[in-house]
mmCIF file of C-alpha atoms and ligand atoms in Angstrom:
data_model
loop_
_atom_site.group_PDB
_atom_site.id
_atom_site.type_symbol
_atom_site.label_atom_id
_atom_site.label_comp_id
_atom_site.label_asym_id
_atom_site.label_seq_id
_atom_site.Cartn_x
_atom_site.Cartn_y
_atom_site.Cartn_z
ATOM 1 C CA MET A 1 93.065 70.735 116.061
ATOM 2 C CA SER A 2 95.768 71.716 113.625
ATOM 3 C CA CYS A 3 94.377 72.152 109.873
ATOM 4 C CA ARG A 4 95.897 72.443 106.156
ATOM 5 C CA ARG A 5 97.553 76.106 106.010
ATOM 6 C CA GLY A 6 95.862 77.824 102.804
ATOM 7 C CA ALA A 7 97.647 78.431 99.895
ATOM 8 C CA LEU A 8 98.310 81.987 98.553
ATOM 9 C CA ILE A 9 97.602 82.379 95.109
ATOM 10 C CA VAL A 10 98.430 85.800 93.510
ATOM 11 C CA LEU A 11 96.994 87.427 90.060
ATOM 12 C CA GLU A 12 99.148 89.474 88.117
ATOM 13 C CA GLY A 13 99.418 91.359 84.620
ATOM 14 C CA VAL A 14 98.769 94.638 83.139
ATOM 15 C CA ASP A 15 96.073 96.806 83.527
ATOM 16 C CA ARG A 16 92.974 95.735 82.216
ATOM 17 C CA ALA A 17 94.420 92.033 81.735
ATOM 18 C CA GLY A 18 90.990 90.623 83.722
ATOM 19 C CA LYS A 19 92.587 89.959 86.956
ATOM 20 C CA THR A 20 89.751 90.564 89.022
ATOM 21 C CA THR A 21 87.325 88.787 86.839
ATOM 22 C CA GLN A 22 89.615 85.397 87.259
ATOM 23 C CA CYS A 23 90.053 86.076 90.975
ATOM 24 C CA GLN A 24 86.576 85.671 91.734
ATOM 25 C CA LYS A 25 86.267 82.745 89.224
ATOM 26 C CA LEU A 26 88.838 81.051 90.842
ATOM 27 C CA VAL A 27 87.675 81.710 94.464
ATOM 28 C CA HIS A 28 83.960 80.491 93.126
ATOM 29 C CA ALA A 29 86.114 77.324 91.865
ATOM 30 C CA LEU A 30 87.660 76.593 94.954
ATOM 31 C CA GLN A 31 84.368 77.254 97.425
ATOM 32 C CA GLN A 32 82.439 74.864 94.873
ATOM 33 C CA SER A 33 84.698 72.063 94.948
ATOM 34 C CA GLY A 34 84.234 72.639 99.078
ATOM 35 C CA ARG A 35 87.774 74.375 99.890
ATOM 36 C CA ALA A 36 87.455 77.725 101.746
ATOM 37 C CA ALA A 37 88.633 80.510 99.702
ATOM 38 C CA GLU A 38 88.927 84.285 99.802
ATOM 39 C CA MET A 39 89.420 87.602 97.844
ATOM 40 C CA MET A 40 91.984 89.843 98.403
ATOM 41 C CA ARG A 41 93.085 93.119 96.369
ATOM 42 C CA PHE A 42 95.904 95.460 96.572
ATOM 43 C CA PRO A 43 95.951 98.253 96.986
ATOM 44 C CA ASP A 44 93.191 97.922 99.279
ATOM 45 C CA ARG A 45 91.519 101.151 99.220
ATOM 46 C CA THR A 46 89.488 100.659 102.430
ATOM 47 C CA THR A 47 91.996 101.691 104.570
ATOM 48 C CA LYS A 48 93.402 104.990 105.696
ATOM 49 C CA ILE A 49 96.409 104.296 103.578
ATOM 50 C CA GLY A 50 94.421 102.673 100.907
ATOM 51 C CA GLN A 51 92.645 105.972 100.619
ATOM 52 C CA LEU A 52 95.672 108.272 99.866
ATOM 53 C CA ILE A 53 96.482 105.981 97.248
ATOM 54 C CA SER A 54 93.151 105.704 95.709
ATOM 55 C CA SER A 55 93.275 109.358 95.674
ATOM 56 C CA TYR A 56 96.274 109.463 94.100
ATOM 57 C CA LEU A 57 95.372 106.891 91.357
ATOM 58 C CA GLU A 58 92.247 108.817 90.428
ATOM 59 C CA LYS A 59 94.160 111.967 90.195
ATOM 60 C CA LYS A 60 92.747 113.828 92.993
ATOM 61 C CA SER A 61 95.923 114.317 94.486
ATOM 62 C CA ASN A 62 99.376 113.838 93.591
ATOM 63 C CA LEU A 63 102.326 112.065 95.892
ATOM 64 C CA GLU A 64 106.236 111.836 95.310
ATOM 65 C CA ASP A 65 107.186 108.747 93.527
ATOM 66 C CA HIS A 66 109.171 107.132 96.797
ATOM 67 C CA THR A 67 106.557 108.300 98.847
ATOM 68 C CA VAL A 68 103.513 106.398 96.742
ATOM 69 C CA HIS A 69 105.669 103.367 96.486
ATOM 70 C CA LEU A 70 106.358 102.976 100.254
ATOM 71 C CA LEU A 71 102.411 103.406 100.754
ATOM 72 C CA PHE A 72 101.667 100.664 98.420
ATOM 73 C CA SER A 73 103.968 98.692 100.684
ATOM 74 C CA ALA A 74 102.934 99.579 103.954
ATOM 75 C CA ASN A 75 99.104 98.919 102.580
ATOM 76 C CA ARG A 76 100.530 95.372 102.214
ATOM 77 C CA TRP A 77 102.304 94.984 105.387
ATOM 78 C CA GLU A 78 99.338 96.214 107.076
ATOM 79 C CA MET A 79 97.301 93.231 105.783
ATOM 80 C CA VAL A 80 99.868 90.735 106.654
ATOM 81 C CA PRO A 81 98.532 89.886 110.420
ATOM 82 C CA LEU A 82 94.945 89.138 108.718
ATOM 83 C CA MET A 83 96.379 87.052 105.884
ATOM 84 C CA LYS A 84 98.475 85.282 108.085
ATOM 85 C CA GLN A 85 95.414 84.488 110.530
ATOM 86 C CA LYS A 86 93.430 83.418 107.523
ATOM 87 C CA LEU A 87 96.200 81.263 105.690
ATOM 88 C CA GLU A 88 96.952 79.302 109.336
ATOM 89 C CA GLN A 89 92.870 78.939 109.547
ATOM 90 C CA GLY A 90 92.897 76.988 106.592
ATOM 91 C CA ILE A 91 91.371 79.604 104.199
ATOM 92 C CA ASN A 92 93.294 79.855 100.629
ATOM 93 C CA LEU A 93 93.415 83.558 99.775
ATOM 94 C CA VAL A 94 93.282 84.586 96.077
ATOM 95 C CA VAL A 95 95.019 88.081 96.010
ATOM 96 C CA ASP A 96 94.399 90.350 93.155
ATOM 97 C CA ARG A 97 98.348 91.825 92.378
ATOM 98 C CA TYR A 98 100.804 92.151 95.226
ATOM 99 C CA ALA A 99 104.447 93.190 95.714
ATOM 100 C CA PHE A 100 105.134 92.208 91.880
ATOM 101 C CA SER A 101 102.938 94.965 90.915
ATOM 102 C CA GLY A 102 104.556 97.307 92.974
ATOM 103 C CA VAL A 103 107.851 96.789 92.061
ATOM 104 C CA ALA A 104 106.731 96.213 87.903
ATOM 105 C CA PHE A 105 104.758 99.708 88.467
ATOM 106 C CA THR A 106 107.311 102.177 90.374
ATOM 107 C CA SER A 107 110.196 100.574 88.219
ATOM 108 C CA ALA A 108 108.556 101.624 85.154
ATOM 109 C CA LYS A 109 108.980 105.117 85.953
ATOM 110 C CA PRO A 110 112.265 106.841 85.581
ATOM 111 C CA GLY A 111 115.408 106.779 88.015
ATOM 112 C CA PHE A 112 113.684 103.771 90.043
ATOM 113 C CA SER A 113 115.981 100.054 89.777
ATOM 114 C CA LEU A 114 114.383 97.148 90.558
ATOM 115 C CA GLU A 115 116.399 96.325 93.727
ATOM 116 C CA TRP A 116 115.498 99.637 95.546
ATOM 117 C CA CYS A 117 111.437 98.959 94.726
ATOM 118 C CA MET A 118 111.754 95.376 96.004
ATOM 119 C CA ASN A 119 113.216 96.323 99.417
ATOM 120 C CA PRO A 120 109.911 97.410 101.501
ATOM 121 C CA ASP A 121 108.280 94.224 100.332
ATOM 122 C CA ILE A 122 110.942 92.011 101.736
ATOM 123 C CA GLY A 123 109.750 89.400 104.133
ATOM 124 C CA LEU A 124 106.257 89.480 103.192
ATOM 125 C CA PRO A 125 104.488 86.023 103.099
ATOM 126 C CA LYS A 126 105.435 84.394 100.000
ATOM 127 C CA PRO A 127 102.975 83.354 97.767
ATOM 128 C CA ASP A 128 103.106 79.378 96.439
ATOM 129 C CA LEU A 129 101.551 80.885 92.661
ATOM 130 C CA VAL A 130 102.119 83.954 91.350
ATOM 131 C CA MET A 131 99.799 83.427 87.978
ATOM 132 C CA PHE A 132 100.703 85.882 85.021
ATOM 133 C CA LEU A 133 97.889 87.107 82.794
ATOM 134 C CA GLN A 134 99.408 87.966 79.514
ATOM 135 C CA LEU A 135 97.676 90.810 77.519
ATOM 136 C CA ASN A 136 99.105 93.086 74.651
ATOM 137 C CA PRO A 137 98.942 96.794 76.482
ATOM 138 C CA ASN A 138 97.213 97.789 73.026
ATOM 139 C CA MET A 139 94.754 95.251 73.633
ATOM 140 C CA ALA A 140 94.397 96.338 77.015
ATOM 141 C CA ALA A 141 93.808 99.993 75.859
ATOM 142 C CA ASN A 142 90.791 99.229 73.777
ATOM 143 C CA ARG A 143 88.846 97.714 77.086
ATOM 144 C CA GLY A 144 86.290 99.714 79.096
ATOM 145 C CA GLU A 145 87.266 102.550 80.927
ATOM 146 C CA TYR A 146 90.944 102.437 79.677
ATOM 147 C CA GLY A 147 92.807 105.635 80.624
ATOM 148 C CA ILE A 148 90.701 107.187 83.616
ATOM 149 C CA GLU A 149 93.456 106.422 86.230
ATOM 150 C CA ARG A 150 97.249 107.350 86.345
ATOM 151 C CA TYR A 151 99.428 104.687 85.205
ATOM 152 C CA GLU A 152 97.034 103.541 82.412
ATOM 153 C CA THR A 153 98.748 104.760 79.055
ATOM 154 C CA SER A 154 100.029 102.243 76.414
ATOM 155 C CA ALA A 155 103.598 103.499 76.850
ATOM 156 C CA PHE A 156 103.502 103.045 80.231
ATOM 157 C CA GLN A 157 101.679 99.652 80.298
ATOM 158 C CA ARG A 158 104.220 98.465 78.264
ATOM 159 C CA THR A 159 107.022 99.182 80.184
ATOM 160 C CA VAL A 160 105.191 97.600 83.230
ATOM 161 C CA HIS A 161 105.169 94.583 81.043
ATOM 162 C CA GLN A 162 109.026 94.430 80.548
ATOM 163 C CA ARG A 163 109.508 95.176 84.189
ATOM 164 C CA PHE A 164 107.075 91.761 85.008
ATOM 165 C CA GLU A 165 109.240 89.845 82.039
ATOM 166 C CA GLU A 166 112.459 90.780 84.037
ATOM 167 C CA LEU A 167 110.938 89.616 87.699
ATOM 168 C CA MET A 168 109.640 86.183 85.920
ATOM 169 C CA GLN A 169 112.991 85.536 85.688
ATOM 170 C CA ASP A 170 113.261 84.761 89.447
ATOM 171 C CA SER A 171 112.971 80.805 89.323
ATOM 172 C CA SER A 172 112.707 80.730 93.224
ATOM 173 C CA VAL A 173 109.044 82.110 92.518
ATOM 174 C CA ASN A 174 106.465 80.125 91.527
ATOM 175 C CA TRP A 175 105.401 81.862 88.177
ATOM 176 C CA LYS A 176 102.795 80.362 85.963
ATOM 177 C CA ARG A 177 102.102 82.492 82.989
ATOM 178 C CA TYR A 178 98.754 82.633 80.867
ATOM 179 C CA LEU A 179 98.189 84.019 77.338
ATOM 180 C CA GLN A 180 95.018 85.635 76.873
ATOM 181 C CA GLN A 181 93.441 82.785 74.540
ATOM 182 C CA GLN A 182 94.486 80.381 77.298
ATOM 183 C CA TRP A 183 92.838 82.113 80.661
ATOM 184 C CA ARG A 184 89.518 82.819 79.105
ATOM 185 C CA GLY A 185 87.308 80.795 81.916
ATOM 186 C CA GLN A 186 90.504 78.323 81.934
ATOM 187 C CA ALA A 187 93.074 79.773 84.523
ATOM 188 C CA HIS A 188 91.140 79.137 87.848
ATOM 189 C CA ARG A 189 91.212 75.455 86.589
ATOM 190 C CA CYS A 190 94.271 74.196 87.070
ATOM 191 C CA ALA A 191 95.544 77.150 89.608
ATOM 192 C CA PHE A 192 94.451 74.917 92.445
ATOM 193 C CA CYS A 193 96.662 71.904 92.045
ATOM 194 C CA ARG A 194 100.143 74.005 90.732
ATOM 195 C CA ALA A 195 99.315 75.957 94.356
ATOM 196 C CA GLY A 196 99.459 72.959 96.227
ATOM 197 C CA ALA A 197 96.569 74.176 97.787
ATOM 198 C CA GLY A 198 94.860 71.962 100.707
ATOM 199 C CA SER A 199 97.607 69.106 100.215
ATOM 200 C CA GLY A 200 99.520 70.593 102.962
ATOM 201 C CA ARG A 201 102.460 71.253 100.996
ATOM 202 C CA SER A 202 102.457 74.871 100.621
ATOM 203 C CA ARG A 203 104.694 77.237 102.473
ATOM 204 C CA LEU A 204 103.426 79.999 105.031
ATOM 205 C CA GLY A 205 105.580 83.131 104.659
ATOM 206 C CA THR A 206 109.434 81.930 104.452
ATOM 207 C CA ASP A 207 110.987 85.290 106.039
ATOM 208 C CA ARG A 208 111.842 86.858 102.862
ATOM 209 C CA LEU A 209 109.946 87.470 99.541
ATOM 210 C CA HIS A 210 111.914 86.575 96.107
ATOM 211 C CA LEU A 211 111.259 89.139 93.755
ATOM 212 C CA GLY A 212 114.730 88.970 91.967
HETATM 213 N N1 FDM B 301 99.938 99.170 91.662
HETATM 214 C C1 FDM B 301 99.278 98.572 92.552
HETATM 215 C C2 FDM B 301 101.073 100.371 92.049
HETATM 216 O O1 FDM B 301 101.591 101.248 91.173
HETATM 217 N N2 FDM B 301 101.737 99.600 93.027
HETATM 218 C C3 FDM B 301 101.239 98.250 93.868
HETATM 219 O O2 FDM B 301 101.729 98.027 94.647
HETATM 220 C C4 FDM B 301 100.092 97.797 93.555
HETATM 221 C C5 FDM B 301 99.514 97.077 94.273
HETATM 222 O O3 FDM B 301 98.166 100.817 91.109
HETATM 223 F F1 FDM B 301 97.496 100.482 88.313
HETATM 224 C C6 FDM B 301 98.885 100.159 90.672
HETATM 225 C C7 FDM B 301 98.883 99.092 89.880
HETATM 226 C C8 FDM B 301 97.258 99.757 88.730
HETATM 227 C C9 FDM B 301 97.011 100.446 90.369
HETATM 228 O O4 FDM B 301 94.740 99.540 89.987
HETATM 229 C C10 FDM B 301 95.788 99.514 90.690
HETATM 230 P P1 FDM B 301 93.686 98.313 90.612
HETATM 231 O O5 FDM B 301 92.811 98.353 89.104
HETATM 232 O O6 FDM B 301 93.193 98.698 91.576
HETATM 233 O O7 FDM B 301 94.368 96.737 90.285
#
């Protein structure tokens, strides 16, 4: 017997915006309402590729900028069979960062166009909903442990935020923006209906990831 496919819900935002907490709350809320839901995160630091990325982020190793961009993308691609399997089984996937982070962070570096950054992710399963948690980068900087990993400087995060703003202009992606005061304990409540999860309306993996 076939079951309805799960929804692919992505949470995006600058570092320390609270994405992980909201992902956990959303998974919990979905499960409480009787729906199958699981969380994934990118980078997934558990794989071999993920370990290379993790070491880079922790500043234990250096990687050339194009190379690390492609590794982030490869880290998503290696999870695609599992993602598709779970979605087809009717499991709703709540994903902490996705290709939008990939594009926003690399294109915040000098010499990288949005177009170049998008290319390796074309063809990834398209999310049914992308929730953007908006937090002023100066507020993010005051949060615990900020500054330990690579990219955690206010100046860089401001540029990342600008790149996200550009990506959010793409109306073929179902973006929903939450301001900080809105999402405190709230974002997960309306995410489910916005994604069409469990309704059978959501689409599985169009062959192109519309990032811009
Ligand atoms: N990041 C994340 C990228 O630069 N590219 C990507 O494709 C992804 C998914 O890695 F600074 C950056 C964003 C962030 C870091 O941090 C991952 P968390 O705390 O694991 O989300």
